[in-house]
Amino acid sequence: MTDLTTIKGLGPTTIKDLQALGIKNAEDLVTYYPFRYEVIEKSNINNLQDGDKIIIDGFCENNPNVFHFSRKLNKMSFRLNTGERLLNITIFNRAFLKNRIAITTPLTVIGKYDKKHNAITASDLKFGLITKTVINPVYHSSFKLNSKKINKLVSLVLGKINIPDYIPDSLNEKYHFMDKAAAIRAVHYPIDMDKTDLARQKLKYEELFIFMLKMNYLKNNKQINIGLARHVDYAQIDQLIHNLDFQLTQDQLSSIRDIYHDLTSPKRMNRLLQGDVGSGKTIVSFISLYINYLGGYQGALMAPTEILAQQHFNNITKLFPTLNIALLTGKTKAKERRIITTDLASGNIDIIIGTHALISEGVTYKNLGLVITDEQHRFGVNQRGNLKNKGITPDILYMSATPIPRTYALTLYGDMDISSIKTMPQGRKRVKTILKSNKEIKDVLYLMLDEIKKGHQIYVIAPLVEDSEKIDLENVNQLEEKMQKAFGKICNIGTLHGKMKADEKDQIMEKFKNNDIQILISTTVIEVGVDVANATMMVIFDSFRFGLSALHQLRGRVGRNALDSYCILISDRETRRLKVLTETNDGFKVSEEDFLLRGSGDLFGQKQSGDMCFKIADLKQDYNLLLQAKEDSQAFLDSQDYVNKKYEHIRKIVEKSSNLD
Ligand code: ADP
Ligand code: MG
């Protein structure tokens, strides 16, 4: 990388301004691409209105007049003969050009047209006539550095640094790509848009190629023979599966097969288990932990919330009563925590369930063989691989209920294998989703009453915990009052919100599970994972405040058995967007829609923010290019050219990225 300070003509202030745009070195600067182009055709002055932007050419009619207001401020004026008219041109702070402009000098003037005075206040002046369309690159700029300035700074750097091409020759030939340096020039200094488009295509492909190369490299590399080849008889797993109180779905079974295969092979597992909310990922994770246990290793399951960790702990201890299973969360008392950490280090604990506490300081394992992360999109990248372990590289399984549009799956999880649970367990009914306005609240209360009368339970979601001064939201307390008024005499109502202490939350949750509470009012703390089969109705106030995917997750809390279930979305706004949910129960469709409406940010939490920052490629537009790059990059990794280190510079940046975890 070339330090900006070594570039002649770049002062410390400019360097600071560049840094503010995220440009840290000369290479960043040349790859700081325009995000669009302003194409200006020569204006037809007869069609212009007062104040319009104008670009016009002609010959100077007189020697320019210059007036100096101060040392820095000056004004130059002259007349321009366009062949059709004489225009008065004024331009500020270009006095230094005076000596180059005389009668008959050909000039192009860009500026604002003042119809009444037949004048132009010029923002730019170029020597020569317009031979073609003028194309101005537009950059993401700042107050300090506008597009024009950035473009100029790029030219300072170009030619002074080496710009390697990261596409191997064979591929450059295959796609007839132009030379890299030429492409960079065509993107920053466009002459005709066709050529610039070709240049952009090359640079996009290069970016995607490198990205997929890294992904494929990681994937190949993560799986080299550093895994644990456990010896486990599948008959033991079959036995367990037969003894469950339900029959696993085909997809659950094949996911278990995938995982069994990974865990018993010397390849290291790096797998994503993907399945819509309610599809039954948990049991698959428990069986994976069991395989790992039978293979002689400790296993860890990490959940994003305490409630969820507790739920997993309760269920898994029921399933495997003879194993040593512990729960470690942020609320585990110091004394208990000490015992648990000692037992983990000595190997007394077979399986540990917990929250972030599992990766906190001072937790070490004797022989951690498998790490499972539930609702993986809730965790940041940084947290993965933080588990301390003595000398073993554990196998990794991520679970996610956020279905990901295929482009993103490829980029987000390109370095992983994926198992998908596509079908719901048998007997599930579609959750009926109903859209209501606040005016129709009475209808909602009657619907709720029906469920209560049937002995079922209800979740009620409020978006905020405390009164917000500006926005009038239904908050938890108000809601509770409302619900008490309506149902207080016939059932028990509990409240759950983020500000509560963990054990208070657990108590309430426990009561809801035991049906001591029939209506649970909550903020989105229950959004992920919680499983109460007798709950058949989800009522969400101000539902427009949530992303579609979040709503789909919430809805997934009900409809967990053969009973008729309902999701009631209350909203006075954005009902068109919410309508998607009334039309489909398919998480994939919902997330596609969510993605189209809101972009990717909301969908995945943090992980994508770093990984998906492309400088010129656009995942939505360039999906086919991405597929091509994926295929080409794997072929390249397998090629003799790669093995023989023909492209050392490509190899270097690829292998540098291999320390992701
Ligand atoms: P998620 O994939 O959202 O984590 P869970 O694992 O919590 O879903 O499963 C939802 C519910 O479905 C649980 O009550 C679970 O016991 C139940 N379940 C899982 N698999 C099956 C199955 N094959 N048949 C019937 N019920 C199942
Ligand atoms: Mg789950």
XYZ file of C-alpha atoms and ligand atoms in Angstrom:
689
model
C 0.000 0.000 0.000
C 1.242 3.460 -0.843
C 1.103 6.049 1.881
C -0.712 9.218 0.819
C 2.036 11.357 2.333
C 4.443 10.108 -0.321
C 2.322 11.549 -3.132
C 3.498 14.926 -4.331
C 0.807 17.555 -4.211
C -1.160 16.037 -1.352
C -1.014 18.191 1.762
C -1.896 17.126 5.291
C -5.309 18.822 5.141
C -6.270 17.016 1.959
C -5.044 13.756 3.408
C -7.227 14.323 6.435
C -10.207 15.096 4.227
C -9.562 11.939 2.249
C -9.332 9.899 5.404
C -12.708 11.229 6.423
C -14.041 9.542 3.295
C -12.395 6.294 4.303
C -9.497 6.697 1.895
C -6.366 5.661 3.721
C -3.831 5.115 0.979
C -3.212 5.722 -2.687
C -4.755 2.380 -3.649
C -7.947 3.324 -1.825
C -8.005 6.564 -3.741
C -7.816 5.037 -7.212
C -10.472 2.527 -6.261
C -12.721 5.223 -4.872
C -15.023 4.864 -7.843
C -17.707 7.276 -8.991
C -21.128 5.914 -8.077
C -22.799 7.569 -11.045
C -22.130 9.734 -14.042
C -23.626 13.005 -15.035
C -23.925 13.026 -18.770
C -24.222 16.487 -20.184
C -25.085 17.028 -23.808
C -24.366 20.332 -25.477
C -27.295 22.558 -24.609
C -29.730 23.886 -27.121
C -29.987 27.396 -25.833
C -33.365 27.936 -27.464
C -34.893 25.324 -25.212
C -33.422 26.573 -21.968
C -35.248 28.285 -19.134
C -33.848 30.874 -16.805
C -31.652 29.191 -14.204
C -31.117 25.960 -16.168
C -27.789 24.247 -16.215
C -26.060 25.012 -19.507
C -23.105 23.655 -21.388
C -22.173 25.471 -24.529
C -19.156 26.226 -26.683
C -17.930 29.015 -28.899
C -15.115 31.475 -29.472
C -14.062 34.257 -27.183
C -15.045 37.682 -28.550
C -12.830 39.974 -26.491
C -9.938 39.946 -24.076
C -11.361 39.071 -20.676
C -11.835 41.666 -17.969
C -10.646 40.751 -14.518
C -11.744 42.397 -11.325
C -9.989 41.661 -8.050
C -12.197 41.945 -4.965
C -9.429 40.816 -2.681
C -6.270 38.765 -2.857
C -8.233 35.572 -3.141
C -11.468 36.681 -4.694
C -11.731 37.727 -8.302
C -14.155 37.817 -11.180
C -13.436 37.392 -14.847
C -15.850 38.253 -17.638
C -15.819 37.996 -21.393
C -18.198 37.453 -24.272
C -18.639 34.160 -26.007
C -19.781 33.868 -29.582
C -21.655 30.616 -30.077
C -22.240 31.210 -33.741
C -25.854 31.839 -32.885
C -25.579 34.371 -30.118
C -23.280 36.459 -28.007
C -23.331 35.454 -24.359
C -21.891 37.288 -21.367
C -19.796 34.915 -19.335
C -18.815 35.496 -15.725
C -16.601 33.183 -13.776
C -15.140 33.622 -10.312
C -11.592 33.003 -9.175
C -10.128 32.038 -12.512
C -8.044 35.154 -13.037
C -5.052 32.894 -13.508
C -6.506 31.815 -16.856
C -6.658 35.355 -18.214
C -3.464 35.137 -20.230
C -4.580 31.985 -21.975
C -7.827 33.480 -23.181
C -7.924 35.958 -26.024
C -10.103 36.811 -29.014
C -10.936 33.599 -30.982
C -9.894 31.197 -28.223
C -12.233 28.188 -28.468
C -13.938 27.544 -25.143
C -16.539 25.358 -23.508
C -18.543 26.921 -20.717
C -20.548 25.078 -18.092
C -22.779 26.996 -15.734
C -26.144 28.508 -15.018
C -28.106 30.293 -17.682
C -29.423 33.771 -16.954
C -31.978 34.242 -19.663
C -32.821 37.866 -19.029
C -29.235 39.083 -19.253
C -28.244 36.606 -21.911
C -25.507 35.586 -19.539
C -23.927 32.559 -17.955
C -22.501 32.339 -14.484
C -19.946 29.675 -15.179
C -18.870 27.005 -12.748
C -16.355 25.560 -15.119
C -14.411 26.500 -18.167
C -12.671 24.150 -20.543
C -10.424 24.966 -23.465
C -11.612 23.721 -26.822
C -14.977 23.110 -28.365
C -17.356 20.329 -27.407
C -16.635 17.427 -29.666
C -18.711 14.954 -27.698
C -20.956 14.665 -24.721
C -19.384 15.761 -21.458
C -19.455 13.076 -18.782
C -18.824 14.057 -15.202
C -18.106 11.325 -12.697
C -20.023 11.765 -9.456
C -18.401 10.489 -6.276
C -19.657 10.112 -2.759
C -18.253 13.422 -1.681
C -17.945 15.459 1.458
C -18.266 19.087 2.362
C -14.515 19.433 2.036
C -14.017 17.366 -1.081
C -16.487 17.623 -3.918
C -16.592 15.267 -6.876
C -14.415 17.469 -8.994
C -11.754 17.696 -6.349
C -11.775 13.991 -5.750
C -11.439 13.360 -9.456
C -8.460 15.661 -9.575
C -6.831 13.968 -6.602
C -7.189 10.618 -8.320
C -5.180 11.978 -11.222
C -2.356 12.908 -8.853
C -2.051 9.315 -7.821
C -2.624 7.558 -11.116
C 0.592 6.737 -12.832
C 2.505 6.960 -9.559
C 1.392 3.672 -8.178
C 1.354 0.194 -9.467
C -2.159 -1.078 -10.162
C -2.024 -4.845 -10.274
C -4.670 -6.784 -12.146
C -6.140 -9.487 -9.945
C -7.724 -11.364 -12.807
C -5.560 -14.119 -14.275
C -4.693 -13.745 -17.965
C -6.794 -16.662 -19.072
C -9.930 -15.063 -17.652
C -9.092 -11.642 -19.009
C -8.896 -13.298 -22.390
C -12.006 -15.356 -21.917
C -14.125 -12.285 -21.208
C -12.193 -9.894 -23.447
C -11.644 -7.595 -20.516
C -9.685 -4.413 -21.036
C -6.416 -3.716 -19.320
C -6.748 -2.854 -15.625
C -5.038 0.520 -15.783
C -7.144 1.478 -18.791
C -10.272 0.416 -16.947
C -9.391 2.562 -13.963
C -8.855 5.517 -16.261
C -12.080 4.954 -18.140
C -14.013 4.870 -14.892
C -12.548 8.075 -13.480
C -12.088 9.931 -16.756
C -14.911 8.773 -18.986
C -14.837 9.703 -22.610
C -17.693 7.610 -23.819
C -20.129 5.718 -21.654
C -19.892 2.480 -23.625
C -16.244 2.188 -22.848
C -16.796 3.176 -19.256
C -19.453 0.485 -18.923
C -17.009 -2.115 -20.174
C -14.434 -0.826 -17.727
C -16.925 -1.058 -14.882
C -17.764 -4.596 -15.872
C -14.121 -5.548 -15.615
C -13.659 -3.912 -12.222
C -16.870 -5.419 -10.878
C -15.844 -8.848 -12.000
C -12.421 -8.405 -10.463
C -13.927 -7.439 -7.159
C -16.331 -10.370 -7.140
C -13.640 -12.748 -8.331
C -11.368 -11.810 -5.457
C -14.233 -12.021 -3.008
C -15.267 -15.473 -4.145
C -11.655 -16.542 -4.313
C -11.260 -15.695 -0.647
C -14.514 -17.425 0.176
C -13.584 -20.571 -1.672
C -10.138 -20.526 -0.219
C -11.562 -20.216 3.279
C -14.046 -22.949 2.641
C -11.443 -25.328 1.246
C -9.017 -24.426 3.933
C -11.257 -24.540 6.925
C -12.069 -28.045 6.023
C -8.625 -29.435 5.547
C -7.797 -32.285 7.795
C -7.692 -30.534 11.109
C -11.121 -31.777 12.124
C -11.948 -34.496 14.579
C -12.747 -37.844 13.032
C -15.011 -39.222 15.720
C -15.925 -42.873 15.758
C -19.633 -43.007 16.354
C -21.981 -45.773 15.311
C -24.993 -44.323 13.523
C -27.127 -47.066 15.063
C -26.880 -45.206 18.365
C -28.230 -42.083 16.711
C -30.974 -44.065 15.011
C -31.942 -45.444 18.377
C -32.256 -41.970 19.825
C -34.284 -40.761 16.855
C -36.677 -43.694 17.232
C -37.263 -42.878 20.855
C -38.295 -39.278 20.252
C -41.978 -38.468 20.782
C -42.276 -37.189 17.232
C -41.086 -38.297 13.870
C -38.357 -36.154 12.382
C -38.962 -34.624 8.983
C -36.943 -35.748 5.984
C -35.001 -32.496 6.030
C -34.230 -32.825 9.719
C -32.957 -36.347 9.084
C -30.798 -35.342 6.169
C -29.385 -32.415 8.150
C -28.462 -34.825 10.918
C -26.849 -37.061 8.301
C -24.821 -34.115 6.966
C -23.641 -33.244 10.426
C -22.908 -36.844 11.355
C -20.827 -37.124 8.239
C -18.893 -33.962 9.074
C -18.304 -34.963 12.668
C -17.026 -38.411 11.804
C -14.749 -37.217 9.014
C -11.362 -35.581 9.426
C -12.643 -32.500 7.607
C -13.477 -29.708 9.931
C -17.156 -28.833 9.983
C -18.179 -25.287 9.159
C -21.870 -25.596 8.513
C -24.967 -23.470 8.505
C -28.252 -25.076 9.441
C -30.927 -22.990 7.840
C -34.640 -23.404 8.440
C -37.660 -21.229 8.819
C -38.850 -20.386 12.279
C -40.556 -23.432 13.795
C -38.982 -25.898 11.386
C -37.313 -27.783 14.219
C -33.649 -26.857 14.199
C -33.224 -27.295 17.942
C -33.630 -31.049 17.975
C -31.067 -31.298 15.198
C -28.632 -29.311 17.301
C -29.263 -31.533 20.327
C -28.608 -34.668 18.303
C -25.413 -33.072 16.949
C -24.280 -32.452 20.495
C -25.058 -36.080 21.237
C -22.971 -37.347 18.309
C -20.146 -35.152 19.509
C -20.550 -36.479 23.040
C -20.495 -40.072 21.870
C -17.326 -39.209 19.992
C -15.763 -38.234 23.289
C -15.846 -34.459 23.188
C -17.453 -31.594 25.038
C -20.016 -29.512 23.208
C -21.333 -25.970 23.591
C -24.595 -24.422 22.457
C -24.766 -20.652 22.508
C -28.088 -18.800 22.391
C -28.648 -15.071 21.971
C -30.873 -14.589 25.037
C -31.068 -15.964 28.550
C -34.648 -17.076 28.116
C -33.671 -19.096 25.106
C -30.603 -20.584 26.768
C -32.753 -21.607 29.704
C -35.307 -23.193 27.396
C -32.638 -25.156 25.541
C -31.146 -26.241 28.839
C -34.488 -27.500 30.152
C -35.206 -29.413 26.969
C -31.819 -30.971 26.533
C -31.584 -32.163 30.122
C -34.941 -33.857 29.603
C -33.653 -35.516 26.445
C -30.339 -36.663 27.910
C -30.930 -37.156 31.626
C -27.728 -39.105 32.147
C -25.326 -36.549 30.674
C -23.640 -33.796 32.620
C -25.150 -30.668 31.220
C -24.693 -27.175 32.647
C -26.155 -23.745 32.019
C -23.910 -20.702 32.024
C -25.322 -17.245 31.454
C -24.641 -13.724 32.570
C -26.803 -14.240 35.613
C -25.080 -17.377 36.852
C -23.901 -16.631 40.402
C -20.186 -16.262 40.932
C -19.912 -19.364 43.052
C -21.811 -21.543 40.633
C -19.857 -20.066 37.759
C -16.602 -21.042 39.451
C -17.788 -24.614 39.795
C -18.904 -24.719 36.177
C -15.680 -23.284 34.815
C -13.672 -25.747 36.876
C -15.797 -28.624 35.609
C -15.489 -27.438 32.034
C -11.727 -27.280 32.306
C -11.485 -30.679 33.928
C -13.916 -32.303 31.527
C -16.633 -33.032 34.090
C -19.204 -31.264 31.965
C -20.285 -32.946 28.731
C -22.461 -30.232 27.300
C -22.721 -26.568 28.157
C -25.639 -24.374 27.206
C -25.400 -20.626 27.558
C -25.313 -17.107 26.272
C -22.365 -14.842 25.530
C -21.082 -15.904 28.930
C -19.733 -18.990 27.183
C -17.155 -16.925 25.398
C -16.280 -14.681 28.316
C -12.886 -14.456 29.903
C -11.866 -17.369 32.050
C -13.984 -20.052 30.417
C -11.776 -22.843 29.115
C -12.583 -26.331 28.000
C -10.845 -29.619 28.346
C -11.726 -30.888 24.903
C -14.320 -28.767 23.188
C -15.261 -30.561 19.986
C -18.402 -28.810 18.777
C -19.707 -25.287 19.026
C -23.260 -24.501 17.979
C -24.566 -20.968 17.667
C -28.331 -20.554 17.659
C -29.881 -17.689 15.722
C -26.465 -16.912 14.384
C -27.436 -13.617 12.739
C -27.779 -12.181 16.214
C -24.123 -12.530 16.916
C -21.411 -10.413 15.394
C -18.553 -11.868 13.451
C -16.070 -10.952 16.097
C -17.614 -13.294 18.552
C -17.230 -16.379 16.538
C -14.170 -18.359 17.342
C -13.701 -16.659 20.683
C -14.201 -19.886 22.528
C -11.071 -20.813 24.343
C -10.013 -24.333 24.016
C -6.956 -26.313 24.725
C -5.440 -27.254 21.438
C -8.444 -28.572 19.552
C -10.174 -26.813 16.673
C -13.843 -27.452 17.296
C -16.352 -28.163 14.594
C -18.804 -25.349 14.063
C -22.524 -25.309 13.393
C -24.498 -22.123 12.959
C -28.253 -22.080 13.031
C -30.321 -19.377 11.442
C -34.028 -18.806 10.986
C -33.556 -15.829 8.755
C -33.955 -17.119 5.255
C -31.538 -15.334 3.048
C -32.109 -14.351 -0.541
C -29.822 -16.484 -2.642
C -27.361 -13.767 -3.587
C -26.717 -13.025 0.002
C -26.516 -16.621 1.033
C -23.709 -16.982 -1.432
C -21.770 -14.028 -0.167
C -22.572 -14.252 3.525
C -22.144 -17.948 3.823
C -20.010 -18.645 0.809
C -17.363 -20.089 3.087
C -19.738 -22.609 4.650
C -21.631 -25.734 3.842
C -25.358 -25.387 4.213
C -28.061 -27.777 5.378
C -31.607 -26.586 4.924
C -34.814 -27.630 6.615
C -37.419 -26.664 4.087
C -40.506 -28.408 5.355
C -42.377 -27.869 8.571
C -43.142 -30.766 10.930
C -46.341 -32.545 9.997
C -49.692 -31.345 11.187
C -48.733 -27.707 11.350
C -51.349 -25.334 10.116
C -50.744 -22.100 8.388
C -50.873 -19.197 10.843
C -53.761 -17.026 9.801
C -52.536 -13.454 9.590
C -55.001 -10.621 9.963
C -54.396 -6.928 9.473
C -56.350 -4.545 11.708
C -56.310 -0.830 12.363
C -56.408 0.721 15.808
C -60.032 1.607 15.196
C -60.857 -2.037 14.964
C -59.396 -2.870 18.339
C -62.743 -4.211 19.533
C -62.624 -6.936 16.894
C -59.157 -7.813 18.100
C -60.326 -8.102 21.687
C -63.142 -10.425 20.630
C -60.731 -12.605 18.689
C -58.542 -12.744 21.765
C -61.515 -13.640 23.923
C -62.294 -16.605 21.679
C -58.817 -17.997 22.169
C -58.862 -17.479 25.916
C -62.211 -19.270 26.099
C -60.677 -22.211 24.256
C -57.986 -22.398 26.932
C -55.269 -21.112 24.635
C -52.620 -18.503 25.331
C -51.725 -15.235 23.651
C -48.655 -13.099 23.091
C -49.173 -9.357 22.833
C -46.258 -7.344 21.488
C -45.647 -3.675 22.169
C -42.771 -1.998 20.435
C -41.431 0.264 23.191
C -40.940 -0.057 26.912
C -41.179 3.536 27.996
C -43.223 6.473 26.872
C -41.568 8.202 24.036
C -42.230 11.909 24.221
C -42.767 12.473 20.581
C -44.327 9.350 19.275
C -47.484 8.085 20.750
C -46.847 4.402 20.971
C -48.738 1.776 22.791
C -46.241 0.956 25.445
C -46.157 -2.044 27.633
C -47.691 -0.408 30.648
C -50.543 1.150 28.802
C -51.161 -2.116 27.086
C -51.159 -3.959 30.335
C -53.781 -1.598 31.679
C -55.879 -2.098 28.594
C -55.560 -5.845 28.767
C -56.300 -5.916 32.502
C -59.472 -3.981 31.853
C -60.592 -6.347 29.148
C -59.413 -9.705 30.455
C -58.259 -9.194 34.052
C -61.306 -10.948 35.442
C -61.086 -14.068 33.308
C -57.379 -14.779 33.024
C -53.888 -13.951 34.233
C -51.766 -11.385 32.463
C -48.002 -11.099 32.657
C -45.542 -8.558 31.362
C -42.077 -9.012 30.014
C -39.717 -6.278 28.923
C -36.070 -5.581 28.333
C -35.493 -3.575 31.481
C -36.490 -6.427 33.756
C -33.922 -8.462 35.634
C -33.121 -11.798 34.111
C -34.669 -13.867 36.883
C -37.849 -11.807 36.810
C -38.064 -12.512 33.098
C -37.479 -16.189 33.654
C -40.195 -16.346 36.291
C -42.720 -14.758 33.981
C -41.667 -16.994 31.106
C -41.902 -20.048 33.300
C -45.425 -19.068 34.319
C -46.400 -18.596 30.710
C -44.998 -21.991 29.833
C -46.946 -23.575 32.668
C -50.105 -21.789 31.588
C -50.288 -19.834 34.846
C -50.316 -16.776 32.635
C -52.605 -16.711 29.613
C -51.751 -13.365 28.098
C -48.111 -12.392 27.889
C -47.435 -8.771 27.070
C -43.934 -8.248 25.868
C -41.476 -6.238 23.903
C -39.530 -8.138 21.316
C -37.428 -9.935 23.939
C -39.379 -13.012 22.948
C -38.648 -12.506 19.319
C -36.349 -15.441 18.936
C -36.662 -19.048 19.818
C -39.214 -19.245 22.601
C -41.436 -22.275 22.283
C -44.849 -22.491 23.971
C -47.093 -24.797 21.985
C -50.360 -23.800 23.648
C -49.948 -20.200 22.527
C -52.136 -19.743 19.472
C -52.341 -16.014 18.998
C -49.785 -13.300 18.419
C -51.035 -9.739 18.569
C -48.581 -7.064 17.454
C -49.322 -3.410 18.093
C -47.874 -0.735 15.823
C -46.608 -3.492 13.655
C -45.430 -1.069 10.981
C -42.480 -0.340 13.228
C -40.999 -3.758 12.587
C -39.237 -5.205 9.614
C -41.135 -7.920 7.810
C -38.572 -10.509 8.816
C -38.885 -9.568 12.462
C -42.660 -9.855 12.205
C -42.320 -13.223 10.545
C -40.119 -14.361 13.415
C -42.661 -13.159 15.930
C -45.434 -14.901 14.072
C -43.374 -18.075 14.208
C -43.944 -18.182 17.959
C -47.453 -19.471 17.302
C -48.719 -22.220 15.044
C -46.493 -24.774 16.711
C -49.039 -27.566 16.696
C -52.228 -28.623 14.969
C -54.391 -25.918 16.558
C -55.661 -22.999 14.513
C -53.359 -20.072 15.141
C -53.558 -16.386 14.434
C -51.267 -13.455 14.034
C -52.935 -10.083 14.298
C -51.031 -7.116 12.978
C -52.363 -3.839 14.256
C -51.289 -0.854 12.264
C -52.665 2.356 10.879
C -49.743 2.746 8.521
C -47.828 0.926 5.836
C -50.534 -1.619 5.533
C -49.491 -2.361 1.986
C -46.099 -3.548 3.128
C -47.623 -5.596 5.925
C -49.988 -7.233 3.505
C -47.161 -9.480 2.344
C -47.455 -11.276 5.646
C -51.146 -11.918 5.223
C -50.381 -13.466 1.865
C -47.554 -15.802 2.718
C -46.144 -17.883 5.551
C -43.014 -18.595 3.610
C -40.025 -17.063 5.306
C -38.091 -16.918 2.060
C -40.723 -14.871 0.318
C -40.973 -12.596 3.312
C -37.264 -11.960 3.450
C -37.025 -11.334 -0.280
C -39.736 -8.762 0.093
C -38.144 -7.279 3.183
C -34.882 -7.068 1.375
C -36.417 -5.313 -1.607
C -38.113 -2.840 0.663
C -35.446 -2.157 3.210
C -32.115 -3.319 1.888
C -29.971 -5.945 3.472
C -28.917 -4.145 6.634
C -31.844 -5.102 8.765
C -31.939 -8.624 7.638
C -28.737 -9.916 9.040
C -27.579 -7.669 11.819
C -23.899 -7.013 11.865
C -22.248 -9.725 9.904
C -22.725 -8.335 6.487
C -21.592 -4.822 7.214
C -17.930 -5.606 6.743
C -18.216 -8.504 4.353
C -20.567 -6.966 1.900
C -18.858 -3.680 1.283
C -18.181 -3.808 -2.396
C -16.624 -0.794 -4.035
C -18.144 -1.178 -7.442
C -20.089 -4.437 -7.608
C -23.748 -4.465 -6.665
C -25.036 -7.786 -5.449
C -28.538 -7.269 -6.684
C -27.526 -6.185 -10.165
C -24.464 -8.299 -10.591
C -25.749 -11.634 -9.434
C -24.850 -13.435 -12.633
C -21.393 -11.989 -12.556
C -21.087 -13.244 -9.006
C -22.047 -16.766 -10.040
C -19.514 -16.616 -12.824
C -16.846 -15.380 -10.438
C -17.673 -18.131 -7.992
C -17.166 -20.814 -10.576
C -14.054 -19.216 -12.073
C -12.431 -18.663 -8.724
C -12.767 -22.281 -7.677
C -11.367 -23.402 -11.022
C -8.492 -20.999 -10.540
C -7.733 -22.344 -7.063
C -7.623 -25.841 -8.529
C -5.486 -24.814 -11.487
C -1.815 -25.441 -12.049
C -1.282 -21.694 -12.288
C -2.317 -21.351 -8.685
C -0.406 -24.344 -7.480
C 2.717 -23.199 -9.332
C 2.407 -19.749 -7.786
C 2.206 -18.065 -11.161
C 0.154 -15.217 -9.723
C 1.928 -14.424 -6.501
C 0.028 -11.155 -5.961
C -3.356 -12.857 -6.190
C -2.237 -15.676 -3.980
C -1.035 -13.217 -1.374
C -4.275 -11.337 -0.882
C -6.256 -14.533 -0.872
C -4.186 -16.292 1.710
C -3.922 -13.224 3.863
C -7.633 -13.506 4.519
C -7.391 -17.024 5.854
C -7.173 -16.024 9.503
C -10.870 -15.248 9.830
C -11.250 -17.379 12.929
P -36.808 -23.526 15.298
O -36.326 -24.164 14.053
O -37.555 -22.278 15.043
O -35.713 -23.360 16.318
P -37.801 -25.414 17.175
O -36.603 -26.264 17.121
O -37.969 -24.544 18.372
O -37.898 -24.533 15.888
O -39.073 -26.340 16.957
C -40.371 -25.858 17.078
C -41.261 -26.870 17.739
O -41.463 -27.977 16.882
C -40.707 -27.445 19.023
O -41.753 -27.528 19.937
C -40.216 -28.810 18.628
O -40.253 -29.692 19.707
C -41.209 -29.189 17.569
N -40.707 -30.130 16.574
C -39.464 -30.153 16.045
N -39.373 -31.138 15.119
C -40.584 -31.734 15.048
C -41.123 -32.798 14.268
N -40.381 -33.452 13.375
N -42.415 -33.117 14.457
C -43.162 -32.459 15.341
N -42.727 -31.462 16.112
C -41.443 -31.084 15.975
Mg -34.815 -21.963 17.397
